[in-house]
XYZ file of N, CA and C in Angstrom:
414
model
N 1.110 23.009 -29.714
C -0.335 22.913 -29.521
C -0.822 21.503 -29.874
N -0.392 21.007 -31.039
C -0.853 19.713 -31.507
C -0.370 18.584 -30.595
N 0.842 18.727 -30.089
C 1.430 17.682 -29.246
C 0.650 17.522 -27.940
N 0.096 18.596 -27.434
C -0.633 18.560 -26.165
C -2.121 18.798 -26.368
N -2.649 18.430 -27.520
C -4.061 18.688 -27.839
C -4.995 18.045 -26.827
N -4.677 16.842 -26.383
C -5.538 16.165 -25.403
C -5.595 16.962 -24.102
N -4.446 17.448 -23.653
C -4.414 18.241 -22.421
C -5.175 19.550 -22.600
N -5.014 20.197 -23.744
C -5.726 21.456 -23.997
C -7.235 21.225 -24.026
N -7.674 20.167 -24.707
C -9.109 19.876 -24.759
C -9.657 19.518 -23.382
N -8.891 18.754 -22.630
C -9.316 18.405 -21.277
C -9.439 19.658 -20.415
N -8.459 20.547 -20.512
C -8.512 21.806 -19.771
C -9.711 22.653 -20.181
N -9.986 22.719 -21.486
C -11.138 23.474 -21.975
C -12.442 22.872 -21.460
N -12.574 21.540 -21.545
C -13.777 20.884 -21.010
C -13.938 21.167 -19.526
N -12.833 21.121 -18.797
C -12.879 21.395 -17.367
C -13.374 22.812 -17.101
N -12.777 23.800 -17.781
C -13.160 25.200 -17.548
C -14.614 25.462 -17.905
N -15.059 24.915 -19.032
C -16.455 25.113 -19.442
C -17.397 24.444 -18.437
N -17.066 23.235 -18.018
C -17.963 22.530 -17.100
C -17.983 23.176 -15.716
N -16.835 23.624 -15.215
C -16.820 24.248 -13.881
C -17.535 25.606 -13.930
N -17.347 26.344 -15.023
C -18.045 27.632 -15.155
C -19.561 27.402 -15.237
N -19.975 26.395 -16.006
C -21.399 26.087 -16.092
C -21.966 25.621 -14.762
N -21.209 24.792 -14.065
C -21.648 24.290 -12.757
C -21.858 25.442 -11.775
N -20.895 26.338 -11.707
C -20.994 27.446 -10.759
C -22.036 28.480 -11.198
N -22.195 28.681 -12.497
C -23.206 29.636 -12.982
C -24.614 29.130 -12.682
N -24.886 27.902 -13.069
C -26.220 27.351 -12.804
C -26.438 27.144 -11.313
N -25.375 26.876 -10.586
C -25.473 26.796 -9.132
C -25.893 28.120 -8.526
N -25.392 29.228 -9.104
C -25.778 30.555 -8.618
C -27.271 30.794 -8.851
N -27.757 30.435 -10.049
C -29.179 30.618 -10.340
C -30.039 29.797 -9.378
N -29.633 28.562 -9.110
C -30.384 27.717 -8.172
C -30.318 28.299 -6.762
N -29.178 28.832 -6.370
C -29.022 29.431 -5.048
C -29.912 30.665 -4.905
N -29.955 31.496 -5.947
C -30.810 32.698 -5.921
C -32.278 32.289 -5.794
N -32.704 31.293 -6.568
C -34.094 30.821 -6.485
C -34.421 30.302 -5.080
N -33.481 29.559 -4.513
C -33.688 29.016 -3.167
C -33.793 30.139 -2.130
N -32.938 31.140 -2.253
C -32.955 32.253 -1.301
C -34.236 33.069 -1.451
N -34.684 33.248 -2.694
C -35.926 33.987 -2.912
C -37.124 33.216 -2.351
N -37.102 31.892 -2.470
C -38.193 31.081 -1.905
C -38.221 31.195 -0.385
N -37.070 31.442 0.215
C -36.984 31.619 1.670
C -37.153 33.092 2.074
N -37.401 33.956 1.089
C -37.557 35.400 1.303
C -36.301 36.010 1.917
N -35.152 35.558 1.417
C -33.876 36.107 1.871
C -33.120 36.628 0.651
N -32.271 37.603 0.902
C -31.443 38.139 -0.177
C -30.251 37.201 -0.411
N -29.968 36.856 -1.673
C -28.812 36.001 -1.941
C -27.507 36.765 -1.683
N -26.612 36.163 -0.945
C -25.310 36.769 -0.677
C -24.213 35.803 -1.126
N -23.059 36.355 -1.385
C -21.978 35.597 -1.998
C -21.359 34.551 -1.068
N -21.146 34.883 0.197
C -20.433 33.972 1.101
C -21.141 32.623 1.268
N -22.440 32.571 1.572
C -23.094 31.264 1.685
C -23.079 30.484 0.356
N -23.177 31.221 -0.747
C -23.115 30.567 -2.058
C -21.753 29.916 -2.271
N -20.672 30.627 -1.975
C -19.323 30.082 -2.157
C -19.096 28.857 -1.279
N -19.585 28.899 -0.061
C -19.438 27.750 0.840
C -20.187 26.540 0.281
N -21.422 26.755 -0.132
C -22.236 25.656 -0.661
C -21.644 25.082 -1.948
N -21.242 25.950 -2.866
C -20.688 25.479 -4.137
C -19.317 24.832 -3.945
N -18.528 25.380 -3.047
C -17.235 24.766 -2.748
C -17.404 23.364 -2.194
N -18.341 23.223 -1.266
C -18.626 21.907 -0.688
C -19.088 20.933 -1.765
N -20.038 21.367 -2.605
C -20.562 20.493 -3.663
C -19.477 20.114 -4.670
N -18.645 21.077 -5.020
C -17.582 20.820 -6.000
C -16.577 19.817 -5.456
N -16.110 20.020 -4.237
C -15.131 19.095 -3.670
C -15.728 17.717 -3.405
N -16.998 17.682 -3.086
C -17.673 16.397 -2.897
C -17.689 15.619 -4.206
N -18.003 16.308 -5.304
C -17.993 15.659 -6.620
C -16.584 15.205 -6.994
N -15.589 16.046 -6.732
C -14.209 15.698 -7.073
C -13.746 14.487 -6.286
N -14.116 14.418 -5.023
C -13.712 13.261 -4.220
C -14.324 11.982 -4.769
N -15.588 12.032 -5.100
C -16.258 10.803 -5.503
C -15.959 10.402 -6.936
N -15.641 11.342 -7.791
C -15.454 11.019 -9.205
C -14.017 11.235 -9.674
N -13.556 12.456 -9.572
C -12.272 12.834 -10.167
C -11.104 12.124 -9.497
N -11.010 12.184 -8.178
C -9.883 11.567 -7.492
C -9.888 10.050 -7.665
N -11.057 9.465 -7.637
C -11.169 8.027 -7.846
C -10.677 7.655 -9.239
N -11.092 8.401 -10.247
C -10.690 8.125 -11.621
C -9.195 8.352 -11.813
N -8.678 9.427 -11.236
C -7.247 9.697 -11.339
C -6.462 8.546 -10.734
N -6.865 8.071 -9.569
C -6.145 6.969 -8.941
C -6.205 5.730 -9.832
N -7.374 5.444 -10.372
C -7.497 4.255 -11.201
C -6.652 4.356 -12.460
N -6.688 5.471 -13.135
C -5.967 5.603 -14.394
C -4.478 5.801 -14.167
N -4.109 6.836 -13.433
C -2.703 7.163 -13.256
C -2.016 6.163 -12.338
N -2.622 5.863 -11.217
C -2.009 4.945 -10.271
C -1.815 3.562 -10.848
N -2.846 3.014 -11.447
C -2.725 1.675 -12.015
C -1.794 1.648 -13.213
N -1.810 2.703 -14.024
C -0.876 2.768 -15.155
C 0.563 2.807 -14.659
N 0.805 3.550 -13.595
C 2.155 3.618 -13.028
C 2.595 2.245 -12.527
N 1.741 1.583 -11.760
C 2.110 0.274 -11.242
C 2.250 -0.753 -12.350
N 1.454 -0.638 -13.396
C 1.606 -1.509 -14.547
C 2.973 -1.296 -15.175
N 3.368 -0.034 -15.290
C 4.649 0.287 -15.923
C 5.825 -0.224 -15.112
N 5.818 -0.048 -13.793
C 7.001 -0.382 -12.996
C 7.068 -1.821 -12.536
N 5.969 -2.542 -12.498
C 6.085 -3.855 -11.912
C 5.376 -4.980 -12.613
N 4.700 -4.701 -13.664
C 3.897 -5.714 -14.313
C 4.733 -6.542 -15.289
N 4.301 -7.759 -15.559
C 4.958 -8.517 -16.620
C 4.846 -7.831 -17.975
N 3.897 -6.886 -18.109
C 3.721 -6.169 -19.368
C 4.503 -4.865 -19.424
N 5.262 -4.560 -18.385
C 5.929 -3.261 -18.340
C 7.110 -3.203 -19.291
N 7.554 -1.969 -19.571
C 8.683 -1.765 -20.474
C 9.969 -2.350 -19.913
N 10.060 -2.475 -18.596
C 11.271 -3.048 -18.010
C 11.515 -4.433 -18.591
N 10.460 -5.221 -18.704
C 10.608 -6.551 -19.270
C 10.848 -6.490 -20.768
N 10.266 -5.518 -21.444
C 10.539 -5.337 -22.864
C 12.018 -5.047 -23.086
N 12.600 -4.202 -22.245
C 14.013 -3.863 -22.380
C 14.884 -5.101 -22.201
N 14.537 -5.942 -21.247
C 15.290 -7.171 -21.001
C 15.194 -8.091 -22.208
N 13.993 -8.236 -22.757
C 13.798 -9.076 -23.942
C 14.556 -8.521 -25.135
N 14.510 -7.202 -25.321
C 15.249 -6.568 -26.415
C 16.741 -6.846 -26.307
N 17.264 -6.718 -25.096
C 18.700 -6.957 -24.894
C 19.054 -8.407 -25.213
N 18.222 -9.340 -24.788
C 18.474 -10.746 -25.077
C 18.444 -11.010 -26.586
N 17.451 -10.448 -27.261
C 17.359 -10.638 -28.709
C 18.554 -10.029 -29.430
N 18.997 -8.857 -28.997
C 20.177 -8.233 -29.612
C 21.401 -9.137 -29.458
N 21.567 -9.740 -28.289
C 22.702 -10.647 -28.063
C 22.595 -11.868 -28.973
N 21.409 -12.440 -29.088
C 21.228 -13.608 -29.959
C 21.522 -13.271 -31.418
N 21.069 -12.109 -31.877
C 21.363 -11.692 -33.252
C 22.863 -11.542 -33.441
N 23.525 -10.924 -32.476
C 24.975 -10.749 -32.575
C 25.698 -12.093 -32.611
N 25.234 -13.054 -31.827
C 25.855 -14.380 -31.817
C 25.659 -15.108 -33.145
N 24.478 -14.965 -33.726
C 24.156 -15.704 -34.946
C 24.625 -15.011 -36.223
N 24.574 -13.693 -36.268
C 24.829 -12.975 -37.521
C 26.266 -12.507 -37.686
N 27.024 -12.547 -36.634
C 28.430 -12.149 -36.737
C 28.584 -10.698 -37.154
N 29.344 -10.472 -38.255
C 29.650 -9.112 -38.703
C 28.416 -8.360 -39.198
N 27.403 -9.077 -39.669
C 26.191 -8.426 -40.189
C 25.217 -8.034 -39.076
N 25.522 -8.409 -37.843
C 24.582 -8.211 -36.730
C 24.207 -6.755 -36.532
N 25.180 -5.856 -36.504
C 24.877 -4.445 -36.240
C 24.001 -3.860 -37.339
N 24.242 -4.261 -38.600
C 23.397 -3.782 -39.704
C 21.973 -4.310 -39.564
N 21.837 -5.577 -39.167
C 20.506 -6.170 -38.985
C 19.763 -5.459 -37.851
N 20.459 -5.251 -36.725
C 19.832 -4.569 -35.576
C 19.462 -3.138 -35.940
N 20.348 -2.440 -36.655
C 20.055 -1.056 -37.062
C 18.854 -1.008 -38.000
N 18.744 -1.981 -38.904
C 17.606 -2.030 -39.828
C 16.305 -2.265 -39.066
N 16.321 -3.194 -38.117
C 15.122 -3.456 -37.304
C 14.749 -2.217 -36.491
N 15.754 -1.582 -35.876
C 15.489 -0.375 -35.082
C 14.894 0.727 -35.945
N 15.413 0.884 -37.163
C 14.900 1.928 -38.057
C 13.469 1.620 -38.479
N 13.190 0.370 -38.824
C 11.852 -0.010 -39.274
C 10.805 0.117 -38.174
N 11.198 -0.149 -36.944
C 10.244 -0.093 -35.833
C 10.443 1.130 -34.944
N 11.108 2.137 -35.494
C 11.257 3.449 -34.842
C 11.818 3.330 -33.427
N 12.788 2.465 -33.250
C 13.380 2.278 -31.923
C 14.463 3.328 -31.716
N 14.258 4.181 -30.724
C 15.247 5.196 -30.379
C 15.425 5.202 -28.884
N 16.637 5.351 -28.432
C 16.890 5.422 -26.999
C 16.489 4.163 -26.254
N 16.505 3.007 -26.934
C 16.203 1.764 -26.250
C 14.743 1.369 -26.248
N 13.847 2.239 -26.690
C 12.418 1.916 -26.669
C 11.838 2.075 -28.067
N 10.989 1.125 -28.437
C 10.264 1.250 -29.692
C 9.103 2.197 -29.489
N 8.831 2.986 -30.496
C 7.651 3.829 -30.437
C 6.445 2.973 -30.795
N 5.271 3.322 -30.265
C 4.089 2.518 -30.595
C 3.789 2.572 -32.082
N 3.297 1.483 -32.598
C 2.900 1.388 -34.002
C 4.060 1.772 -34.907
N 5.191 1.146 -34.688
C 6.405 1.448 -35.436
C 6.363 1.038 -36.882
N 5.340 0.304 -37.277
C 5.261 -0.094 -38.677
C 4.886 1.117 -39.514
N 5.664 1.366 -40.532
C 5.387 2.510 -41.399
C 4.860 2.015 -42.731
N 4.364 2.939 -43.541
C 3.875 2.570 -44.878
C 5.000 1.977 -45.710
N 6.231 2.475 -45.549
C 7.376 1.945 -46.283
C 7.629 0.492 -45.901
N 7.470 0.150 -44.617
C 7.659 -1.231 -44.166
C 6.630 -2.146 -44.819
N 5.401 -1.699 -44.863
C 4.338 -2.521 -45.439
C 4.547 -2.698 -46.946
N 4.965 -1.633 -47.632
C 5.194 -1.698 -49.064
C 6.341 -2.630 -49.403
N 7.380 -2.664 -48.571
C 8.539 -3.514 -48.836
C 8.319 -4.959 -48.389
N 7.178 -5.230 -47.760
C 6.879 -6.579 -47.304
C 7.374 -6.867 -45.910
N 8.016 -5.908 -45.251
C 8.476 -6.089 -43.870
C 7.388 -5.640 -42.925
N 7.009 -6.462 -41.965
C 5.995 -6.059 -41.006
C 6.533 -6.146 -39.628
């Protein structure tokens, strides 16, 4: 639950907002039909609300998704800031440490990896821990 809290909250916000949108849309539809002296029926309401909902999604949701997800993806795979370049830099630094430190190189690299939470080739964000700060290593 905690690991996916953002997704759960986003889903909850979505459900509450869509339910509110359709509920208040029904009240507005009933008022409109009564002003026209017609009985409100479900089919015209569903068509109208479906149209309005998809119109909003096209103009807001899809645009935002493309900007956030699409640009983040392209940043990751092709940007000078992407992890691909970080991996290349990490590999170069590991080679330089090995060349300079000799037998102590693996211990030095392991210590750096442990301090900066590097696992599987990637550092985790904000790898500095309280222990690192207390020991003077940043």
